[in-house]
Amino acid sequence: MKTTKRLLAMFLSGTMAAGIFGAMSPVMAAEDETTLRVGIALDVLGNMDVMITSQNTVFQISDTITDTLMAKKEEDLELYPQLLADFPEVSEDGLTYTCKLREGVKFHDGTELTADDVIFTFNRFFNPATESNMVWLCDDVIKGAYEVEDGSATEVSGIQKVDDYTFTIELNYPFSAFTSILAASPLGIISQEACEAAGDAWGLETYVGCGSYQVESFTPKEEIVLTKFEDYWDGAKTTDKIVITNMDESTALMEFEAGNIDVCSLPTSLAPGYLNDPDLADNVKYQEFMGIWALHFNMAIEPFDNVLVREAIAYAIDLDSLCNGYYEGAHTPANSLIPKGIPGYNESNPVHEYNPEKAKELLAEAGYEDGLTFTAAVKNTDEIVECFQVLQAQLEESNIHMELELCDPGSWAEKRKQDGGTQMYMITWYADYVDPDMYLYLLYHSSVSDNFANGFSSEFNAEDSAWYDEQVESGRLITDPEEKATFYSDLERWLTTEYYAEVPLFCASEYYMVADNVEGVIYKSDFLYSYENAVIK
């Protein structure tokens, strides 16, 4: 491969965040050993423990090390049993799920997977000492989870062992999407014996699952080396080793072109240049996600406690210019908070109108005749900062001044949890499980809204929040596909075009690079890379 002029210019101008070849720490391989080399940002990978994060980078690495009870197929996210021998058997009242494990599944330490490990995993997930970031996925669904979280119990009463390979999960109420939740990355099953023996070293020096790859070495935020697990229950994988090294996007692209790595991301702004390069065009891959980028308001504090202001922001954004102009058609303007591919998405919904004069009228009606100034908390990544800069310029046309507070991923995540931490931020939301509940319940039900600083359940919105709770709770009970799609489509319209709780921007997509001699690396539509089926030719 050749080093292109665009990257060389970036290097010489000093925009590279790290030295080109100094960023690499190559792992020497045996002559007949195959190694997949990945260059991505690992600044969030301070710990391998998937329970204590909400970052997709950690999820996709953990997915290679741990397996879940259910899983999603790489191609279309269709649900299938992974550690379970079959789909759970559901009682007539929809409250009890009887689950049978595959027999003979081995953890990386050689111990056998049993129901005790599953129960331990769930108990640890909800234990407040673990400080899990994702308990909201199912804590109000599984009976006894809240009691573990508040310290009044040490074990989840709703999960009971029947025998070594069989257990039951009892729910507080029937929930049509519950089986899908069992495929969520934070519920990867871990070895009780290994975790308890590791103590504080768990996730730092030791991380034992029963996935297709095991940890060989780990340097937090710098590199993780995985080797294939020869005793994997579904057969050992083809590639011997996966080396994932921390690199910013520019460095990774330079290393890719030099032939030092096999996989890296490709910023949307650089994609046209690579697609027009005959030496590299075939290496460019593209994936549309079941995900959405949206502006997320804190409705508990000024100025976004006023629906007129939220509506004005929507009219002040030119989605066609953003997606088809700045992004050159790489992203599709969003017409819904529910993305394409999820029940409840309605392709006939219109994209919100761009009308700066209407935005000014709404601001004047809200008491901001002289314009509006507010601050957005911005996760300091190239893609998100660039998007905010485009939006910042658009909003100025409506006399709306958006100041940007750049935050590292950790501080941004904390602000996202605090009702008073930020006035607005960008939410990038993907399908941990393929159901509209993931978008409408888990972002706005009062039991979880504090996780997302939306202020929906504050005193300003309490009546509407209580009504909305009733709606999404009843939605969880709907099993008829057509009824469910219509219900969630209507509820989404209320949330985004009447209440203006969010301004959907675009349906997410991304480019990435894969070397000529590599097959089987997939950027799945749930925004997670899958490395484990890589084949080095």
Coordinates of C-alpha atoms in Angstrom, one line a residue:
M1 CA 0.0 0.0 0.0
K2 CA 1.1 3.6 -0.5
T3 CA 1.0 6.5 1.9
T4 CA -1.4 9.0 0.5
K5 CA -0.7 12.7 0.2
R6 CA -3.7 13.6 2.4
L7 CA -2.4 11.6 5.4
L8 CA 1.2 12.7 4.8
A9 CA 0.0 16.3 4.9
M10 CA -1.8 15.6 8.2
F11 CA 1.3 14.1 9.6
L12 CA 3.6 17.0 8.6
S13 CA 1.2 19.6 9.8
G14 CA 1.3 18.0 13.3
T15 CA -2.3 16.9 13.5
M16 CA -1.4 13.4 14.3
A17 CA -2.0 12.7 18.0
A18 CA 0.7 10.1 18.2
G19 CA 3.9 9.2 16.4
I20 CA 3.3 7.0 13.4
F21 CA 5.4 4.0 14.1
G22 CA 5.9 4.8 17.8
A23 CA 2.2 4.0 18.3
M24 CA 2.7 0.4 17.5
S25 CA 3.9 -2.3 19.8
P26 CA 4.1 -5.3 17.4
V27 CA 3.6 -8.8 18.8
M28 CA 5.9 -11.2 17.2
A29 CA 4.1 -14.2 15.7
A30 CA 5.3 -17.7 14.9
E31 CA 5.9 -18.3 11.2
D32 CA 2.7 -20.3 10.8
E33 CA 0.6 -18.2 13.2
T34 CA -2.1 -15.9 11.8
T35 CA -2.7 -12.6 13.5
L36 CA -5.4 -10.0 13.0
R37 CA -4.1 -6.5 13.8
V38 CA -6.6 -3.8 14.7
G39 CA -6.0 -0.2 15.3
I40 CA -8.8 1.7 17.2
A41 CA -9.1 4.2 20.0
L42 CA -8.8 2.3 23.3
D43 CA -9.0 5.4 25.6
V44 CA -12.2 3.9 27.2
L45 CA -10.6 0.4 27.7
G46 CA -9.2 1.0 31.2
N47 CA -10.8 -2.3 32.4
M48 CA -12.0 -5.3 30.4
D49 CA -15.0 -5.8 32.7
V50 CA -18.0 -5.1 30.5
M51 CA -20.3 -4.6 33.4
I52 CA -18.8 -1.3 34.5
T53 CA -19.0 0.5 31.2
S54 CA -21.5 1.7 28.5
Q55 CA -18.9 2.0 25.8
N56 CA -19.2 0.0 22.6
T57 CA -15.5 -0.4 22.2
V58 CA -15.5 -2.5 25.5
F59 CA -18.6 -4.3 24.4
Q60 CA -17.1 -5.6 21.2
I61 CA -13.9 -6.8 22.8
S62 CA -15.8 -8.5 25.6
D63 CA -18.1 -10.2 23.1
T64 CA -15.0 -11.9 21.8
I65 CA -14.0 -13.1 25.3
T66 CA -17.4 -13.9 26.7
D67 CA -20.6 -15.5 25.3
T68 CA -24.1 -14.5 26.2
L69 CA -27.1 -16.7 26.7
M70 CA -28.7 -15.5 23.5
A71 CA -26.8 -13.8 20.6
K72 CA -27.4 -11.8 17.5
K73 CA -26.3 -13.0 14.1
E74 CA -23.6 -10.9 12.5
E75 CA -25.4 -10.3 9.2
D76 CA -28.9 -9.2 10.3
L77 CA -29.0 -9.3 14.2
E78 CA -31.5 -12.2 14.1
L79 CA -31.7 -13.7 17.6
Y80 CA -30.3 -17.2 18.2
P81 CA -29.4 -19.3 21.3
Q82 CA -25.7 -19.1 22.1
L83 CA -24.9 -20.6 25.6
L84 CA -28.5 -21.8 25.8
A85 CA -29.3 -25.0 24.1
D86 CA -32.6 -23.5 22.7
F87 CA -34.8 -20.5 23.1
P88 CA -36.2 -20.2 26.6
E89 CA -39.5 -21.9 27.3
V90 CA -42.0 -19.2 28.4
S91 CA -44.8 -19.9 30.8
E92 CA -48.4 -19.2 29.6
D93 CA -48.6 -16.0 31.7
G94 CA -45.3 -14.8 30.3
L95 CA -43.6 -14.4 33.6
T96 CA -41.3 -17.4 33.9
Y97 CA -38.5 -18.3 31.4
T98 CA -37.0 -21.8 31.7
C99 CA -33.5 -21.9 30.3
K100 CA -31.4 -24.9 29.6
L101 CA -27.6 -24.5 29.0
R102 CA -25.5 -26.3 26.5
E103 CA -23.6 -29.0 28.2
G104 CA -19.9 -29.4 28.1
V105 CA -19.2 -25.7 27.5
K106 CA -15.7 -24.8 29.0
F107 CA -14.4 -21.5 30.4
H108 CA -10.9 -20.4 29.5
D109 CA -9.7 -21.7 32.9
G110 CA -11.0 -25.2 32.0
T111 CA -13.9 -25.2 34.3
E112 CA -17.4 -26.1 33.0
L113 CA -20.2 -23.7 32.6
T114 CA -23.1 -24.4 34.9
A115 CA -26.2 -22.6 36.1
D116 CA -24.3 -21.4 39.1
D117 CA -22.1 -19.2 36.8
V118 CA -25.2 -17.7 35.2
I119 CA -26.7 -16.9 38.5
F120 CA -23.4 -15.5 39.8
T121 CA -23.1 -13.3 36.7
F122 CA -26.6 -11.8 37.2
N123 CA -26.1 -11.3 40.9
R124 CA -22.8 -9.5 40.3
F125 CA -24.4 -7.4 37.5
F126 CA -27.0 -6.0 39.9
N127 CA -24.7 -5.8 43.0
P128 CA -24.2 -2.1 43.8
A129 CA -20.5 -2.9 44.7
T130 CA -19.9 -3.8 41.0
E131 CA -21.1 -0.3 40.0
S132 CA -22.6 -1.6 36.8
N133 CA -23.4 1.1 34.2
M134 CA -26.1 -0.9 32.4
V135 CA -28.4 -2.3 35.1
W136 CA -31.2 -0.2 33.6
L137 CA -31.4 -2.8 30.8
C138 CA -33.5 -5.1 32.9
D139 CA -33.5 -4.3 36.6
D140 CA -37.2 -3.4 36.6
V141 CA -38.0 -6.5 34.6
I142 CA -36.3 -9.3 36.6
K143 CA -38.0 -10.1 39.9
G144 CA -35.7 -9.3 42.8
A145 CA -33.1 -7.2 40.9
Y146 CA -34.1 -3.9 42.6
E147 CA -33.7 -5.5 46.0
V148 CA -30.1 -6.5 45.2
E149 CA -29.4 -2.9 43.9
D150 CA -30.7 -1.3 47.1
G151 CA -28.9 -3.7 49.3
S152 CA -31.9 -5.4 50.9
A153 CA -30.9 -8.7 49.2
T154 CA -27.7 -10.3 48.1
E155 CA -29.2 -12.6 45.4
V156 CA -31.7 -12.0 42.7
S157 CA -34.8 -13.9 43.9
G158 CA -36.2 -14.2 40.3
I159 CA -33.3 -16.4 39.1
Q160 CA -33.4 -19.9 40.5
K161 CA -31.3 -23.0 39.7
V162 CA -33.2 -26.2 38.7
D163 CA -30.2 -28.4 38.1
D164 CA -26.6 -27.9 36.9
Y165 CA -27.7 -27.0 33.4
T166 CA -31.2 -25.5 33.9
F167 CA -32.4 -22.3 35.6
T168 CA -35.5 -20.1 35.6
I169 CA -35.9 -16.4 35.4
E170 CA -39.1 -14.9 36.8
L171 CA -40.2 -11.5 35.6
N172 CA -42.2 -8.8 37.4
Y173 CA -44.5 -8.5 34.4
P174 CA -44.6 -10.1 30.9
F175 CA -42.2 -8.4 28.5
S176 CA -42.2 -9.4 24.9
A177 CA -38.6 -8.3 24.3
F178 CA -37.0 -10.0 27.3
T179 CA -35.4 -12.9 25.3
S180 CA -33.6 -10.2 23.2
I181 CA -32.1 -8.6 26.4
L182 CA -30.3 -11.9 27.1
A183 CA -28.1 -11.1 24.1
A184 CA -26.9 -7.8 25.4
S185 CA -23.1 -7.5 25.8
P186 CA -23.1 -6.5 29.5
L187 CA -24.7 -9.9 30.3
G188 CA -21.8 -11.9 29.0
I189 CA -21.5 -15.0 31.3
I190 CA -18.3 -15.1 33.4
S191 CA -16.7 -17.8 35.5
Q192 CA -17.7 -17.6 39.1
E193 CA -14.6 -19.4 40.3
A194 CA -12.2 -17.2 38.3
C195 CA -13.9 -13.9 39.2
E196 CA -14.0 -14.6 42.9
A197 CA -10.3 -15.8 42.9
A198 CA -9.2 -12.7 41.0
G199 CA -10.8 -10.2 43.4
D200 CA -9.7 -6.6 42.5
A201 CA -7.6 -7.9 39.6
W202 CA -10.8 -8.9 37.7
G203 CA -10.9 -7.0 34.5
L204 CA -7.4 -5.8 34.9
E205 CA -5.2 -8.9 35.1
T206 CA -7.8 -11.6 34.7
Y207 CA -11.0 -11.8 32.6
V208 CA -12.3 -15.3 32.0
G209 CA -15.3 -16.1 29.8
C210 CA -16.2 -19.0 27.6
G211 CA -15.9 -17.1 24.3
S212 CA -13.9 -18.0 21.2
Y213 CA -10.9 -15.9 22.3
Q214 CA -9.1 -15.6 25.6
V215 CA -6.9 -12.9 27.0
E216 CA -3.1 -13.3 26.5
S217 CA -2.1 -9.8 27.7
F218 CA -3.8 -6.5 28.5
T219 CA -2.3 -3.0 29.0
P220 CA -5.2 -0.7 29.9
K221 CA -5.9 1.9 27.3
E222 CA -3.0 0.8 25.2
E223 CA -3.3 -2.8 23.9
I224 CA -5.1 -6.1 24.3
V225 CA -3.9 -9.4 22.8
L226 CA -6.3 -12.3 22.4
T227 CA -5.6 -15.9 21.4
K228 CA -8.1 -18.4 20.1
F229 CA -9.6 -20.7 22.6
E230 CA -8.9 -24.3 21.4
D231 CA -11.7 -25.8 23.5
Y232 CA -14.4 -23.3 22.4
W233 CA -17.8 -25.1 22.4
D234 CA -18.5 -24.3 18.8
G235 CA -15.0 -25.2 17.5
A236 CA -11.8 -23.3 17.5
K237 CA -11.7 -20.2 15.3
T238 CA -9.4 -19.9 12.2
T239 CA -7.3 -16.9 13.2
D240 CA -4.8 -17.6 16.0
K241 CA -4.4 -14.2 17.5
I242 CA -6.1 -10.8 17.6
V243 CA -4.0 -7.8 18.5
I244 CA -5.9 -4.6 19.2
T245 CA -3.8 -1.5 19.7
N246 CA -4.7 2.0 20.7
M247 CA -4.5 4.6 17.9
D248 CA -6.2 7.8 16.9
E249 CA -8.0 7.6 13.5
S250 CA -5.2 9.4 11.6
T251 CA -2.5 7.2 13.0
A252 CA -4.5 4.1 12.3
L253 CA -5.0 5.1 8.7
M254 CA -1.3 5.7 8.2
E255 CA -0.5 2.3 9.8
F256 CA -3.1 0.7 7.6
E257 CA -1.6 2.1 4.4
A258 CA 1.8 1.0 5.6
G259 CA 0.5 -2.5 6.0
N260 CA 1.1 -2.6 9.7
I261 CA -2.6 -3.2 10.7
D262 CA -5.5 -4.9 9.0
V263 CA -8.6 -3.1 10.3
C264 CA -9.3 0.5 11.3
S265 CA -12.1 3.0 11.1
L266 CA -12.4 5.6 8.4
P267 CA -13.8 9.1 9.2
T268 CA -16.8 10.0 7.0
S269 CA -15.1 13.2 5.9
L270 CA -12.1 11.2 4.5
A271 CA -14.2 8.5 2.8
P272 CA -14.6 10.1 -0.6
G273 CA -10.8 10.4 -1.0
Y274 CA -10.3 6.7 -0.3
L275 CA -13.2 5.6 -2.4
N276 CA -11.7 7.5 -5.3
D277 CA -8.2 6.0 -4.8
P278 CA -7.9 2.9 -7.1
D279 CA -5.3 1.4 -4.7
L280 CA -7.6 1.6 -1.7
A281 CA -11.2 1.7 -2.8
D282 CA -11.7 -2.0 -2.5
N283 CA -10.5 -1.8 1.1
V284 CA -13.3 0.6 2.1
K285 CA -16.3 -1.0 3.8
Y286 CA -19.6 0.7 4.7
Q287 CA -22.2 -0.2 7.3
E288 CA -25.6 1.3 8.1
F289 CA -26.5 0.8 11.7
M290 CA -29.7 0.3 13.6
G291 CA -28.9 3.4 15.5
I292 CA -29.6 7.1 15.7
W293 CA -27.7 10.3 16.4
A294 CA -30.0 12.9 18.1
L295 CA -29.8 16.1 20.1
H296 CA -30.8 15.3 23.6
F297 CA -32.3 18.1 25.7
N298 CA -32.2 18.4 29.5
M299 CA -35.8 19.4 30.0
A300 CA -35.3 20.1 33.7
I301 CA -33.3 23.3 33.3
E302 CA -33.5 26.5 31.2
P303 CA -33.9 27.0 28.4
F304 CA -35.0 23.5 27.5
D305 CA -37.7 23.3 30.1
N306 CA -39.7 25.3 27.5
V307 CA -41.1 23.2 24.7
L308 CA -41.2 26.2 22.4
V309 CA -37.4 26.4 22.7
R310 CA -37.0 22.7 21.9
E311 CA -39.2 23.1 18.9
A312 CA -37.2 26.1 17.7
I313 CA -34.0 24.1 17.7
A314 CA -35.7 21.5 15.5
Y315 CA -36.7 24.1 12.9
A316 CA -33.2 25.7 13.1
I317 CA -31.4 22.5 11.9
D318 CA -31.0 21.8 8.2
L319 CA -30.8 18.0 8.0
D320 CA -30.5 17.9 4.2
S321 CA -27.5 20.2 4.3
L322 CA -25.9 18.2 7.2
C323 CA -26.4 14.7 5.7
N324 CA -26.3 15.3 1.9
G325 CA -24.0 18.3 2.0
Y326 CA -21.4 18.0 4.7
Y327 CA -21.5 14.2 4.9
E328 CA -22.0 13.9 1.1
G329 CA -24.9 11.4 1.4
A330 CA -23.1 9.0 3.8
H331 CA -25.8 9.5 6.4
T332 CA -29.6 9.5 5.9
P333 CA -31.6 12.4 7.5
A334 CA -33.6 10.9 10.4
N335 CA -37.4 11.0 10.3
S336 CA -37.7 9.2 13.6
L337 CA -36.0 8.4 16.9
I338 CA -36.7 4.7 16.1
P339 CA -34.2 3.7 13.3
K340 CA -34.8 1.7 10.2
G341 CA -34.9 -2.0 11.0
I342 CA -36.6 -1.7 14.3
P343 CA -40.4 -2.3 14.7
G344 CA -42.2 1.0 14.9
Y345 CA -40.0 2.7 12.3
N346 CA -42.3 4.4 9.7
E347 CA -40.5 5.2 6.4
S348 CA -43.4 7.6 5.5
N349 CA -42.6 10.0 8.4
P350 CA -41.4 13.3 7.0
V351 CA -38.0 14.7 7.9
H352 CA -38.4 17.7 10.1
E353 CA -38.7 21.0 8.2
Y354 CA -35.8 23.5 8.1
N355 CA -37.3 27.0 8.8
P356 CA -35.0 29.5 10.5
E357 CA -37.8 32.2 10.5
K358 CA -40.2 29.8 12.2
A359 CA -37.4 29.1 14.8
K360 CA -37.0 32.8 15.5
E361 CA -40.8 33.2 15.9
L362 CA -40.9 30.3 18.4
L363 CA -38.0 31.8 20.4
A364 CA -39.7 35.2 20.5
E365 CA -42.9 33.5 21.8
A366 CA -40.8 31.7 24.4
G367 CA -39.3 35.1 25.6
Y368 CA -36.0 35.0 23.7
E369 CA -36.6 37.8 21.2
D370 CA -32.9 38.8 21.2
G371 CA -31.7 35.2 20.6
L372 CA -30.6 32.3 22.8
T373 CA -27.3 31.1 24.2
F374 CA -26.7 27.7 25.7
T375 CA -23.9 25.2 26.2
A376 CA -23.7 21.6 24.8
A377 CA -21.5 18.9 26.4
V378 CA -19.6 17.4 23.5
K379 CA -17.7 14.1 23.7
N380 CA -14.3 15.0 22.3
T381 CA -14.1 12.7 19.3
D382 CA -13.5 13.9 15.8
E383 CA -16.8 12.8 14.3
I384 CA -19.0 14.3 17.1
V385 CA -17.0 17.5 17.3
E386 CA -17.3 18.0 13.6
C387 CA -21.0 17.4 13.6
F388 CA -21.5 19.9 16.4
Q389 CA -19.5 22.5 14.5
V390 CA -21.8 22.2 11.5
L391 CA -24.9 22.4 13.7
Q392 CA -23.4 25.4 15.5
A393 CA -23.1 27.3 12.3
Q394 CA -26.7 26.3 11.3
L395 CA -28.2 27.5 14.6
E396 CA -26.5 30.9 14.2
E397 CA -28.9 31.5 11.2
S398 CA -31.8 31.5 13.7
N399 CA -29.9 33.7 16.3
I400 CA -29.2 30.6 18.4
H401 CA -25.7 30.6 19.9
M402 CA -24.5 27.1 20.9
E403 CA -21.3 27.0 22.9
L404 CA -19.4 23.7 23.0
E405 CA -17.9 22.2 26.1
L406 CA -15.4 19.6 25.0
C407 CA -15.3 16.6 27.4
D408 CA -13.2 13.4 27.5
P409 CA -15.4 10.3 27.4
G410 CA -15.3 9.8 31.2
S411 CA -16.4 13.3 32.2
W412 CA -18.9 13.4 29.4
A413 CA -20.5 10.2 30.7
E414 CA -20.8 11.7 34.2
K415 CA -22.5 14.8 32.8
R416 CA -24.9 12.6 30.9
K417 CA -26.0 11.1 34.2
Q418 CA -26.6 14.4 36.0
D419 CA -29.8 16.4 35.6
G420 CA -27.9 19.6 36.1
G421 CA -24.7 18.5 34.4
T422 CA -25.5 19.8 30.9
Q423 CA -28.2 21.6 28.9
M424 CA -27.8 19.5 25.8
Y425 CA -25.6 16.7 24.4
M426 CA -25.6 14.4 21.4
I427 CA -26.9 10.9 22.1
T428 CA -25.7 8.1 19.8
W429 CA -27.9 5.1 20.5
Y430 CA -27.7 1.6 19.0
A431 CA -29.6 -1.6 19.3
D432 CA -28.3 -3.5 22.3
Y433 CA -31.5 -5.5 21.7
V434 CA -33.7 -5.2 18.5
D435 CA -36.9 -3.7 19.8
P436 CA -38.4 -0.2 20.0
D437 CA -38.4 -0.5 23.7
M438 CA -34.6 0.1 23.5
Y439 CA -35.3 3.6 22.2
L440 CA -38.5 4.7 23.8
Y441 CA -38.5 3.0 27.2
L442 CA -34.8 2.9 28.1
L443 CA -34.3 6.6 27.2
Y444 CA -37.4 8.2 28.7
H445 CA -39.1 6.0 31.3
S446 CA -38.8 7.7 34.7
S447 CA -37.0 4.7 36.2
V448 CA -34.0 5.3 33.9
S449 CA -34.3 8.9 32.7
D450 CA -31.8 10.1 35.4
N451 CA -29.2 8.0 33.5
F452 CA -29.5 10.4 30.5
A453 CA -30.0 13.8 32.0
N454 CA -33.2 14.4 30.1
G455 CA -35.1 15.9 33.0
F456 CA -38.3 14.3 31.8
S457 CA -39.4 13.2 35.2
S458 CA -38.7 16.6 36.8
E459 CA -41.4 18.8 38.3
F460 CA -41.7 20.7 35.0
N461 CA -42.7 17.5 33.1
A462 CA -44.1 15.3 35.9
E463 CA -47.6 14.9 34.5
D464 CA -46.4 14.2 31.0
S465 CA -43.8 11.8 32.3
A466 CA -46.3 9.9 34.3
W467 CA -48.5 9.5 31.2
Y468 CA -45.5 8.4 29.1
D469 CA -44.6 5.8 31.7
E470 CA -48.0 4.3 31.4
Q471 CA -47.6 4.1 27.6
V472 CA -44.2 2.5 27.4
E473 CA -45.1 0.1 30.2
S474 CA -48.2 -1.0 28.2
G475 CA -46.0 -1.3 25.1
R476 CA -43.9 -3.9 26.7
L477 CA -46.9 -6.2 26.9
I478 CA -47.8 -6.1 23.2
T479 CA -47.0 -9.3 21.4
D480 CA -48.8 -8.7 18.1
P481 CA -46.2 -7.4 15.6
E482 CA -48.5 -5.0 13.7
E483 CA -50.1 -3.7 16.8
K484 CA -46.7 -3.1 18.3
A485 CA -45.3 -1.3 15.3
T486 CA -48.3 1.1 15.1
F487 CA -48.2 1.7 18.9
Y488 CA -44.5 2.6 19.0
S489 CA -44.7 4.7 15.8
D490 CA -47.5 6.8 17.2
L491 CA -45.7 7.2 20.6
E492 CA -42.4 8.2 18.8
R493 CA -44.3 10.9 16.9
W494 CA -45.6 12.4 20.1
L495 CA -42.2 12.3 21.8
T496 CA -40.3 14.0 18.9
T497 CA -42.8 16.1 17.0
E498 CA -45.2 17.3 19.8
Y499 CA -43.1 17.2 22.9
Y500 CA -39.8 17.7 21.2
A501 CA -37.8 15.7 23.7
E502 CA -35.2 14.9 21.1
V503 CA -34.2 16.2 17.7
P504 CA -33.3 13.1 15.6
L505 CA -30.4 14.0 13.2
F506 CA -29.5 11.0 11.1
C507 CA -29.5 7.3 10.9
A508 CA -26.0 6.3 11.7
S509 CA -23.6 4.7 9.3
E510 CA -19.8 4.4 9.1
Y511 CA -16.9 3.5 6.9
Y512 CA -14.1 1.3 7.9
M513 CA -11.0 -0.3 6.3
V514 CA -10.1 -4.0 5.9
A515 CA -6.9 -5.3 4.4
D516 CA -6.9 -7.3 1.1
N517 CA -5.9 -10.5 2.8
V518 CA -8.6 -10.4 5.5
E519 CA -12.1 -11.8 5.4
G520 CA -14.9 -12.2 8.0
V521 CA -14.4 -8.9 9.9
I522 CA -17.8 -7.3 10.1
Y523 CA -19.0 -4.0 11.6
K524 CA -22.4 -5.2 12.7
S525 CA -25.5 -3.0 12.4
D526 CA -25.6 -2.8 16.3
F527 CA -22.4 -0.7 16.0
L528 CA -20.1 -3.4 17.3
Y529 CA -17.2 -4.8 15.3
S530 CA -17.0 -8.6 15.2
Y531 CA -13.4 -9.9 14.8
E532 CA -13.8 -13.5 15.9
N533 CA -14.6 -15.0 12.5
A534 CA -11.7 -13.3 10.7
V535 CA -9.8 -15.4 8.2
I536 CA -6.3 -14.3 7.2
K537 CA -5.7 -15.4 3.6

